[in-house]
GROMACS .gro file of C-alpha atoms in nm:
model
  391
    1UNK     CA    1   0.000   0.000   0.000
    2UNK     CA    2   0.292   0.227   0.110
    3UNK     CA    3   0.469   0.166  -0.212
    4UNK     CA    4   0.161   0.229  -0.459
    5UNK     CA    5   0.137   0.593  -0.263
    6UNK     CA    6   0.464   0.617  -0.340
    7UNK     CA    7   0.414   0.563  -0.714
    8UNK     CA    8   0.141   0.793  -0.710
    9UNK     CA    9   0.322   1.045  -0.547
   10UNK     CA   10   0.677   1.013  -0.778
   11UNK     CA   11   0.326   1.031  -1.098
   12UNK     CA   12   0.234   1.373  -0.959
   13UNK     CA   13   0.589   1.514  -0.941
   14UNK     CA   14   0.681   1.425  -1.281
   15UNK     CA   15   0.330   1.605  -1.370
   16UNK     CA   16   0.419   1.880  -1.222
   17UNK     CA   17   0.697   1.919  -1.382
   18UNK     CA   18   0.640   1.904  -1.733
   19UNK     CA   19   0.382   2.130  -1.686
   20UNK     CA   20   0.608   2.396  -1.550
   21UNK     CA   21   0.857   2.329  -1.856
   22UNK     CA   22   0.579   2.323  -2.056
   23UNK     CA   23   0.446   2.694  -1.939
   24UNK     CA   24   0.791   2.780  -1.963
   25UNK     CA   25   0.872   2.672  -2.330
   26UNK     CA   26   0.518   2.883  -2.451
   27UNK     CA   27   0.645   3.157  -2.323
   28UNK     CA   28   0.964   3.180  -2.449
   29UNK     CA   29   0.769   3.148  -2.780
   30UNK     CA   30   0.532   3.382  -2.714
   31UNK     CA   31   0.860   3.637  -2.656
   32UNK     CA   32   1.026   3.501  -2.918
   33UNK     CA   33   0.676   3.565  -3.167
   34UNK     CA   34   0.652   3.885  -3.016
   35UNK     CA   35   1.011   4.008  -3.088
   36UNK     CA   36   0.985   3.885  -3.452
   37UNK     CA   37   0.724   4.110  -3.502
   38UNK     CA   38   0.869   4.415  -3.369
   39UNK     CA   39   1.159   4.362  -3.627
   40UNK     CA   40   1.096   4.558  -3.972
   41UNK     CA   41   1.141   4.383  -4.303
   42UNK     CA   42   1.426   4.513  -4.496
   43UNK     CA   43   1.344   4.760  -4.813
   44UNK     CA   44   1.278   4.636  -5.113
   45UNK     CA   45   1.637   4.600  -5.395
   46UNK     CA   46   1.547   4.808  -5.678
   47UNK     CA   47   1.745   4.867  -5.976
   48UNK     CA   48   1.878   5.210  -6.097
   49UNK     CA   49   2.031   5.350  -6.358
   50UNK     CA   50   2.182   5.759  -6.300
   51UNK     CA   51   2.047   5.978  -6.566
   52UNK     CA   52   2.343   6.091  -6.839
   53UNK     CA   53   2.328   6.416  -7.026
   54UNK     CA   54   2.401   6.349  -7.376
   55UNK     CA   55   2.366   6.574  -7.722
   56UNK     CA   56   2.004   6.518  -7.817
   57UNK     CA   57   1.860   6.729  -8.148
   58UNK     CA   58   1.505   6.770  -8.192
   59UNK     CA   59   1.336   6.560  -8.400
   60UNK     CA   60   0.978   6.474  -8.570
   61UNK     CA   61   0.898   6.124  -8.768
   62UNK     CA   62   0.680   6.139  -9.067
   63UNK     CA   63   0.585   5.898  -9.333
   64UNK     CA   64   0.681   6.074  -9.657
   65UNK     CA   65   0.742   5.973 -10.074
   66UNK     CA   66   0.999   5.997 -10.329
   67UNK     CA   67   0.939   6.249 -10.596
   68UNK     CA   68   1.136   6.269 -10.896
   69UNK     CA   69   1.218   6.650 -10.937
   70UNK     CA   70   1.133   6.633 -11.337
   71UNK     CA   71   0.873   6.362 -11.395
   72UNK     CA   72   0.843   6.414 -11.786
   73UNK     CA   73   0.552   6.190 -11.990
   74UNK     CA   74   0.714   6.164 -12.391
   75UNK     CA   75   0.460   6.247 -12.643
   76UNK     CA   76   0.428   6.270 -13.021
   77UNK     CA   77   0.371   6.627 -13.107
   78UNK     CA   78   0.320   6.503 -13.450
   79UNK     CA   79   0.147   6.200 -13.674
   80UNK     CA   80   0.301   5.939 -13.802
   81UNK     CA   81   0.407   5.543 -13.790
   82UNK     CA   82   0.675   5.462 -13.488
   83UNK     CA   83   0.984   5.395 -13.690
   84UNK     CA   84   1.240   5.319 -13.406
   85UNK     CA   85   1.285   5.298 -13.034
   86UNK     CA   86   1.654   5.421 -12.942
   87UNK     CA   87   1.650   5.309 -12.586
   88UNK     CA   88   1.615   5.050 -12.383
   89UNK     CA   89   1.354   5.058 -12.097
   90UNK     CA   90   1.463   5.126 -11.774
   91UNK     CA   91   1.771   5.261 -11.876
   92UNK     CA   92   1.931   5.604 -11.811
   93UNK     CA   93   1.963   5.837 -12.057
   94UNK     CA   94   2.146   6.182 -12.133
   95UNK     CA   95   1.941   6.499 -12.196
   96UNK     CA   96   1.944   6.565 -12.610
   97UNK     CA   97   1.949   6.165 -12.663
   98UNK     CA   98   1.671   6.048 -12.967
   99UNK     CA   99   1.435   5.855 -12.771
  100UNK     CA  100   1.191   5.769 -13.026
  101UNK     CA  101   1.173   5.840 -13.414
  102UNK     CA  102   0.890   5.878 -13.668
  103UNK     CA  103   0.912   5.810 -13.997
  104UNK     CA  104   1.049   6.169 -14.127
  105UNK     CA  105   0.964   6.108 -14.496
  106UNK     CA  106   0.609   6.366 -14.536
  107UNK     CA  107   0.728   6.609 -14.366
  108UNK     CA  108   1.096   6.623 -14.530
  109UNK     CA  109   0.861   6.666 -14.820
  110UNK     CA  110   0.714   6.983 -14.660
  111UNK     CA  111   1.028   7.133 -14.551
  112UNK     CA  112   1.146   7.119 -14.977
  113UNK     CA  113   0.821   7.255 -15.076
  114UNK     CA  114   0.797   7.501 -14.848
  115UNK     CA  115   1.195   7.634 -14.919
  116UNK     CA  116   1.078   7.654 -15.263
  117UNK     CA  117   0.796   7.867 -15.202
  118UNK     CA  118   1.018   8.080 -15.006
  119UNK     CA  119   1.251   8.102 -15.259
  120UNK     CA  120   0.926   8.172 -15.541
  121UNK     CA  121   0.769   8.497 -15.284
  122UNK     CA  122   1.152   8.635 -15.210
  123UNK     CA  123   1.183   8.656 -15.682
  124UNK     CA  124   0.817   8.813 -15.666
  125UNK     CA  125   0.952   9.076 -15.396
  126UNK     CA  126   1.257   9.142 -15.633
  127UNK     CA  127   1.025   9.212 -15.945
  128UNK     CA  128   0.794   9.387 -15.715
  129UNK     CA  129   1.070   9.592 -15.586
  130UNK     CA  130   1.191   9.687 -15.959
  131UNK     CA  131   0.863   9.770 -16.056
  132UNK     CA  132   0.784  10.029 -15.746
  133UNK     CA  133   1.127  10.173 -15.827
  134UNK     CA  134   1.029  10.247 -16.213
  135UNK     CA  135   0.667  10.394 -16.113
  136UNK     CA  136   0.842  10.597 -15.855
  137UNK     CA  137   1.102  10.717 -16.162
  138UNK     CA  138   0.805  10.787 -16.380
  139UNK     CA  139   0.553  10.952 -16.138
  140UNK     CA  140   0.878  11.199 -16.044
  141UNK     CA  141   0.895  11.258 -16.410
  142UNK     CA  142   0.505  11.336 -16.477
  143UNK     CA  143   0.540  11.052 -16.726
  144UNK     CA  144   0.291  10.793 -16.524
  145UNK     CA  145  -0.036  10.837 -16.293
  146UNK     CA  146   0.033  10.889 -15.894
  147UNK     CA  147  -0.224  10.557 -15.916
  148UNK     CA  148   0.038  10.347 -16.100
  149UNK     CA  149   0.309  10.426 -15.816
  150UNK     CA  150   0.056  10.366 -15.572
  151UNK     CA  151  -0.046  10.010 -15.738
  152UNK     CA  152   0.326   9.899 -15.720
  153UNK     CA  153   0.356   9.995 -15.345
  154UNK     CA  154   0.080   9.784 -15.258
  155UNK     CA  155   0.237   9.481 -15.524
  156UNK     CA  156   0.565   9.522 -15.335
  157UNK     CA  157   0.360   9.517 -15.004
  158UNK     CA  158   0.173   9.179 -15.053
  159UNK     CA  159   0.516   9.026 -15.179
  160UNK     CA  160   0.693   9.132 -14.856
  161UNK     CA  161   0.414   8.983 -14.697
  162UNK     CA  162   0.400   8.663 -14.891
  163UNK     CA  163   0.796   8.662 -14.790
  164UNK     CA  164   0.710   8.612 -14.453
  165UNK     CA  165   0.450   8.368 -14.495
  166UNK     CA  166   0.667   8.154 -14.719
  167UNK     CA  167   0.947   8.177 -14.411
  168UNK     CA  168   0.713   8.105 -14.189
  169UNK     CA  169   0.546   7.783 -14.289
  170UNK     CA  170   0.934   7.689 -14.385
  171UNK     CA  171   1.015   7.685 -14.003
  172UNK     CA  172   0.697   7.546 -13.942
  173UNK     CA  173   0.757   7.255 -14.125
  174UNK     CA  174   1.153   7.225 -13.951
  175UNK     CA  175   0.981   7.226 -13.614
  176UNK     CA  176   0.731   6.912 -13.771
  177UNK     CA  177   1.013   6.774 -13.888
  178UNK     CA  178   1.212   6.806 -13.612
  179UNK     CA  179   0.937   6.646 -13.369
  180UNK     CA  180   0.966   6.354 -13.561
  181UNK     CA  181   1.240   6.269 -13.312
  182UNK     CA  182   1.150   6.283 -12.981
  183UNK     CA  183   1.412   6.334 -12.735
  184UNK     CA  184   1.481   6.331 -12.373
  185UNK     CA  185   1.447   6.694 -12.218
  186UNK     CA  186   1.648   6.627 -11.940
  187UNK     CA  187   1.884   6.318 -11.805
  188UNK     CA  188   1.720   6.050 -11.611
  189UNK     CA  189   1.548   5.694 -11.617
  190UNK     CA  190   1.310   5.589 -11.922
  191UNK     CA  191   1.001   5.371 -11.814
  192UNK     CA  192   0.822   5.124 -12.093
  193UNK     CA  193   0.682   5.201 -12.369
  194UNK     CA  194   0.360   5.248 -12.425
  195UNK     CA  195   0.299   5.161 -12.791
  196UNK     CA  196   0.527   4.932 -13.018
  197UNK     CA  197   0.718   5.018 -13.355
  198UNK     CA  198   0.465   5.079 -13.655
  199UNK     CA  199   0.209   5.176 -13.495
  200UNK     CA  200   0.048   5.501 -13.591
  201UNK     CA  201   0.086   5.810 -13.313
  202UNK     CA  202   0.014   6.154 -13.254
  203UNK     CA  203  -0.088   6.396 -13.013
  204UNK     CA  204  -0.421   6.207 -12.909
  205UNK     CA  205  -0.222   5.870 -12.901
  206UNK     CA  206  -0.123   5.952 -12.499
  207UNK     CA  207   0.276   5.922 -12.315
  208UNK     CA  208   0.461   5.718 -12.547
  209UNK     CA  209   0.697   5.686 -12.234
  210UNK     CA  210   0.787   5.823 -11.883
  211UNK     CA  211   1.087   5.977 -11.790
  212UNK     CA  212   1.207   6.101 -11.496
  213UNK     CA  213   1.534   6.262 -11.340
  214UNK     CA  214   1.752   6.070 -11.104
  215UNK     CA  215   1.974   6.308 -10.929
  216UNK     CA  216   1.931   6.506 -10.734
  217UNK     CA  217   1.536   6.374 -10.583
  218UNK     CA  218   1.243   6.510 -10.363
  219UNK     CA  219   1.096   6.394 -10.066
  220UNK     CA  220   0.780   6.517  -9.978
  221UNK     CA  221   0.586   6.478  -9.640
  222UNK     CA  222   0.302   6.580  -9.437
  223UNK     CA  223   0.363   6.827  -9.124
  224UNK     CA  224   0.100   6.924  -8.849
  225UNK     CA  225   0.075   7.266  -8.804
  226UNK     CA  226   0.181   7.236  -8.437
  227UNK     CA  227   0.527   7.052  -8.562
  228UNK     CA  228   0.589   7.321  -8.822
  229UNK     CA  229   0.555   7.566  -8.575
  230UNK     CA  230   0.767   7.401  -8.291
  231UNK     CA  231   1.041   7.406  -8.611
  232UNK     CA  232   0.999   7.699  -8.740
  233UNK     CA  233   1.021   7.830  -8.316
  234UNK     CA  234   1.363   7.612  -8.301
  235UNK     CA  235   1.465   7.761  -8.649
  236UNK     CA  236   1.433   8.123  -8.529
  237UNK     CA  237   1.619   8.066  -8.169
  238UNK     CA  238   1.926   7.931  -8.379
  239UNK     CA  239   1.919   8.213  -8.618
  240UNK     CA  240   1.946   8.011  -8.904
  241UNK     CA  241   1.536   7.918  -8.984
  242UNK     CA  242   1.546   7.615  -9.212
  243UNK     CA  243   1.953   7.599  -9.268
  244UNK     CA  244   1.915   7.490  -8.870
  245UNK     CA  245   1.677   7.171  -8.987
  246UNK     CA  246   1.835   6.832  -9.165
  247UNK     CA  247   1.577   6.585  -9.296
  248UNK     CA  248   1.702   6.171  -9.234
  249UNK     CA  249   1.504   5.875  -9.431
  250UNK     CA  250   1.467   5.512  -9.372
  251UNK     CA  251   1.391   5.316  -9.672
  252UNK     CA  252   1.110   5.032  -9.690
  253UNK     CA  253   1.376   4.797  -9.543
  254UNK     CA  254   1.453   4.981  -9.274
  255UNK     CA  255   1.781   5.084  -9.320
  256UNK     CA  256   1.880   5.473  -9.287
  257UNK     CA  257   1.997   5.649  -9.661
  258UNK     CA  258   2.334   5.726  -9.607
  259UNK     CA  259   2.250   6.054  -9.704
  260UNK     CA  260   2.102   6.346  -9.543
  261UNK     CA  261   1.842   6.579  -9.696
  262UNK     CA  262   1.815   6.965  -9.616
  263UNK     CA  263   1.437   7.150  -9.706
  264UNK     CA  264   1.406   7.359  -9.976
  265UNK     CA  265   1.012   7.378  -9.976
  266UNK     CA  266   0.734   7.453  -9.763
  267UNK     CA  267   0.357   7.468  -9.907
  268UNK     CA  268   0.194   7.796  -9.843
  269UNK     CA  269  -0.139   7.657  -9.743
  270UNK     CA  270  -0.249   7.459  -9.448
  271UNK     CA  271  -0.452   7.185  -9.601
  272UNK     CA  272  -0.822   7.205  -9.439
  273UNK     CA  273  -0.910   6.805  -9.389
  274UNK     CA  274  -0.581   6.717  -9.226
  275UNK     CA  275  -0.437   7.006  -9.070
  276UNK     CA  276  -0.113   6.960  -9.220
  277UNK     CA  277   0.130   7.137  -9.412
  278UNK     CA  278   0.340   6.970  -9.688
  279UNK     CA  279   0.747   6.994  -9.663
  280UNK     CA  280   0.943   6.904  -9.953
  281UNK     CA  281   1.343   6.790  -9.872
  282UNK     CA  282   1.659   6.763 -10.130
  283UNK     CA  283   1.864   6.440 -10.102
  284UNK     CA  284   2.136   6.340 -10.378
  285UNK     CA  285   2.097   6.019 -10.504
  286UNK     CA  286   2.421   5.916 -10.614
  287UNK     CA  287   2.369   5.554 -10.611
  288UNK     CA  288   2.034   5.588 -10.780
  289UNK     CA  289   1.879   5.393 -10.415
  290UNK     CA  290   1.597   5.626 -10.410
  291UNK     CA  291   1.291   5.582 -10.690
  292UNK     CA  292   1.019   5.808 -10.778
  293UNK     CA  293   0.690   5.669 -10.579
  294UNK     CA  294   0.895   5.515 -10.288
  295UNK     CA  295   0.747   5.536  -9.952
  296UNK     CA  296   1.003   5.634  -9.707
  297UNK     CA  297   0.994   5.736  -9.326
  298UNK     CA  298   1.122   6.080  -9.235
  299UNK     CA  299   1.296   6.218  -8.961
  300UNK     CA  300   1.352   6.568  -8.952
  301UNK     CA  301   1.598   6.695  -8.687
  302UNK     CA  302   1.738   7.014  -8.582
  303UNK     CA  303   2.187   7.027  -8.624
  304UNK     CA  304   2.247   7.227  -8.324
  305UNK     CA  305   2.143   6.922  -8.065
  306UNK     CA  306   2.077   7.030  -7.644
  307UNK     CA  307   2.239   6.845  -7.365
  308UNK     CA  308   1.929   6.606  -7.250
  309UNK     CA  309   1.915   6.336  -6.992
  310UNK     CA  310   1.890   6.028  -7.170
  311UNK     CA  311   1.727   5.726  -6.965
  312UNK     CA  312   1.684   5.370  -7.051
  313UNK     CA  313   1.262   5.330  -7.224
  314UNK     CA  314   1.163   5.109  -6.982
  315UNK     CA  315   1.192   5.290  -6.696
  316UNK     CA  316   0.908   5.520  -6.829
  317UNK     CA  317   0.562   5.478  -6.706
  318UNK     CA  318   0.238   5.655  -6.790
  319UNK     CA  319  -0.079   5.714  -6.690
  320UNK     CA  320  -0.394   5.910  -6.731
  321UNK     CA  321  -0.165   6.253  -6.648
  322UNK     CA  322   0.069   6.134  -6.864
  323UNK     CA  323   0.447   6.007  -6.847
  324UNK     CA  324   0.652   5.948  -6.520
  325UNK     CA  325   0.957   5.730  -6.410
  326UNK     CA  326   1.001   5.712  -6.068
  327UNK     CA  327   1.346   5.796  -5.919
  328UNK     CA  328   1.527   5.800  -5.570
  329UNK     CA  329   1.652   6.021  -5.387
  330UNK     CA  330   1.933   6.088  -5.108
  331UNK     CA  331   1.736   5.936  -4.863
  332UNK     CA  332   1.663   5.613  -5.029
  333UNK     CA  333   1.314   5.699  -5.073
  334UNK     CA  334   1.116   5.696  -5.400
  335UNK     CA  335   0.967   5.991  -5.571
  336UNK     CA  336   0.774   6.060  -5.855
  337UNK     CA  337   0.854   6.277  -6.139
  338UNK     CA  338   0.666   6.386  -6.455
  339UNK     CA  339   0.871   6.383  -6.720
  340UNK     CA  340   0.820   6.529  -7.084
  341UNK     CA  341   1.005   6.306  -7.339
  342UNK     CA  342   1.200   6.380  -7.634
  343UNK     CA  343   1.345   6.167  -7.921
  344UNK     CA  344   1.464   5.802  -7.878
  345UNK     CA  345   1.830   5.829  -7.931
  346UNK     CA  346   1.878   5.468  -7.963
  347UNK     CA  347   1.986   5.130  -7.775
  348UNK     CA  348   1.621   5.176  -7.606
  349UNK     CA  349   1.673   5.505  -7.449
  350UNK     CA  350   1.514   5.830  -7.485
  351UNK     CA  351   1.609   6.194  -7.381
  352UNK     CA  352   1.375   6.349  -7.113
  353UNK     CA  353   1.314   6.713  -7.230
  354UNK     CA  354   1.126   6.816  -6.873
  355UNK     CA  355   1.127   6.670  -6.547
  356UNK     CA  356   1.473   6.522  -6.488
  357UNK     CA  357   1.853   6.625  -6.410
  358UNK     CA  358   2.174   6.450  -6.448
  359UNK     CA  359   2.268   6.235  -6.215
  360UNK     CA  360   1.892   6.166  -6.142
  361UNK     CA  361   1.895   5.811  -6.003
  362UNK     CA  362   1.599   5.653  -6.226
  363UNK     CA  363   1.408   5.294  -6.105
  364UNK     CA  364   1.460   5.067  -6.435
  365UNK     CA  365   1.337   4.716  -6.231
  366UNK     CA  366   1.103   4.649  -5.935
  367UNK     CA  367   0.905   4.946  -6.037
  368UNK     CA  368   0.550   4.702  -5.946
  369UNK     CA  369   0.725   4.637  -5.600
  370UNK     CA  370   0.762   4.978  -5.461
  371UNK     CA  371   0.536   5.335  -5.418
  372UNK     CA  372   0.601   5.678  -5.382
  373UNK     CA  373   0.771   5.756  -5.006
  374UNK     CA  374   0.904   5.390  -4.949
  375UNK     CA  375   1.255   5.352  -4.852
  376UNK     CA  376   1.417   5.125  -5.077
  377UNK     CA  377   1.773   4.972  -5.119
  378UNK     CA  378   1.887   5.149  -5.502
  379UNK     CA  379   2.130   4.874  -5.658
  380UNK     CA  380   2.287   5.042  -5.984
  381UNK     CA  381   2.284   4.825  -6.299
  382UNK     CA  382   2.665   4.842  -6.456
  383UNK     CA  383   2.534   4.710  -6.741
  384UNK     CA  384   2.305   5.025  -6.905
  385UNK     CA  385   2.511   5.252  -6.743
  386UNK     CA  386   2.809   5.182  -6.942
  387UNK     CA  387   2.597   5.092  -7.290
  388UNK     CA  388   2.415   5.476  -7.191
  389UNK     CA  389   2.840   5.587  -7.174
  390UNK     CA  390   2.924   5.396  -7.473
  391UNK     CA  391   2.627   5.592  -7.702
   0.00000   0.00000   0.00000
């Protein structure tokens, strides 16, 4: 009996104390629980990038066209059968060259005739001419009638007259002849033709052919009124108006044209439907890249370029204000800042025209992960700063 009170006993001890260990281990939880929660989590890592001032000229994109600057359709000014083609389409040809002939035969006729009927009126001016003389010799002498002298005026008149007439129709019929070879007014490319050899033209027959100049060549686009004026306001601070302005063009491909462009026209007339005003550039076209009709993309730009932060695209956000990026400042805490941008000045950046400094230190990743005030930990990316050094 003693010794099952003594089991009982040694029971209620060992109770006891795993209950007090127990109590003791929830509490040093409980502390533990409660310390963890008084400790902050650490900011957020962001990535930055430090705004760089770079060169940066203005510039506008527009979709524009090649224009030949002479765009000349060939046409028969006289009738007659084709009798040659001297070309070969699609080739270039010098200004003078014989593009097309028609058979010359009628109106080498007419040139003969009518240098004989010159050659008939300029005799009957000669006898005309001796004849007012010898009236004039006998009316002085009382011999003949004041109305014979008068008769041989007029006779010498009409064959003066019939002089001219007879000259005339003879360069009339050189000109006729003349057309009968139809050449190229100025130097440039030669399209198809339009009719084959033997058949009958003329001056209702339509272009025989198209030619058109290859150097130098237009390019003609479409400008907003607000874009002409923002150029024209850029034009005037440099002094220099349009001189200050170069025109580049990317072909259909993509690729730039080596060459740059400078204006030399600007329509005087806003056009009412689209609000725009048309600009025509200059390029030389050495290599013959650019053809009349091509659709190109324009970039006009102004030479005398303005220091501009230049930060990597992605870091831009918008919204219903417009754009932002969101930078940080000395105290590790994020701002935001509106930001007006300029042109993309390639490797995916783009100059900030408002709203940012050099040195700015610009969020490019972990821009979901953060808002304006939080104190974040800025880690700078090596990477874009040195491809935003190398551009």
């Amino acid at each position: 009996m003693v010794s099952m009170r003594r089991i009982l006993h040694m029971r209620l001890i060992a109770t006891a104390i795993l209950a007090a260990a127990l109590a003791v281990g929830v509490a040093a939880c409980d502390g533990q629980d409660e310390k963890t929660g008084a400790t902050q989590a650490p900011p957020p890592a962001v990535k930055i990038v430090k705004a760089v001032s770079q060169p940066v000229g203005s510039a506008w994109s527009f979709t524009g066209k090649v224009q030949a600057v002479d765009r000349i359709d060939l046409r028969a000014r006289v009738e007659g059968f084709l009798e040659q083609r001297a070309f070969v389409e699609g080739a270039e040809v010098e200004k003078g060259a014989i593009l097309l002939v028609i058979e010359k035969g009628q109106y080498e006729v007419r040139v003969a005739e009518s240098e004989a009927s010159v050659t008939r009126a300029e005799s009957s001016l000669r006898l005309a001419r001796v004849e007012l003389d010898r009236s004039r010799t006998l009316v002085q002498q009382k011999v003949a009638a004041q109305s014979r002298l008068d008769q041989a005026q007029s006779a010498y008149d009409v064959a003066q007259a019939d002089v001219t007439a007879a000259k005339a129709t003879l360069e009339k019929s050189k000109l006729d002849l003349g057309y009968t070879d139809i050449k190229a007014p100025v130097a440039g490319r030669i399209g198809r033709i339009s009719v084959s050899v033997g058949n009958f033209v003329g001056p209702s027959t339509g272009p025989l052919a198209t030619l058109v100049s290859q150097e130098p060549m237009h390019v003609v686009f479409p400008v907003t009124e607000r874009e002409l004026l923002e150029a024209r306001k850029q034009g005037a601070e440099t002094g220099r108006g349009a001189d200050s302005l170069k025109v580049h063009i990317r072909l259909a491909d993509g690729q730039p044209y080596p060459h740059a462009g400078t204006i030399n026209f600007v329509d005087v007339q806003v056009a009412g439907g689209t609000d725009t005003v048309i600009v025509r550039a200059v390029f030389p076209n050495p290599d013959r890249t650019l053809i009349d009709g091509q659709l190109i993309a324009a970039t006009l730009e102004s030479k005398d370029p303005q220091k501009l932060p230049v930060i990597p695209q992605q870091a831009v956000q918008a919204d219903q204000q417009g754009t932002f990026v969101l930078v940080v400042d000395n105290e590790n805490k994020v701002q935001v800042r509106r930001v007006r941008l300029g042109r993309q000045v390639g490797g995916g950046r783009v100059a900030a025209e408002t709203g940012l400094q050099d040195s700015d230190k610009v969020i490019t990743e972990g821009i979901q992960r953060v808002r304006p005030g939080q104190v974040v930990a800025p880690v700078e990316s090596e990477n874009e700063i040195s491809s935003q050094t190398r551009g």
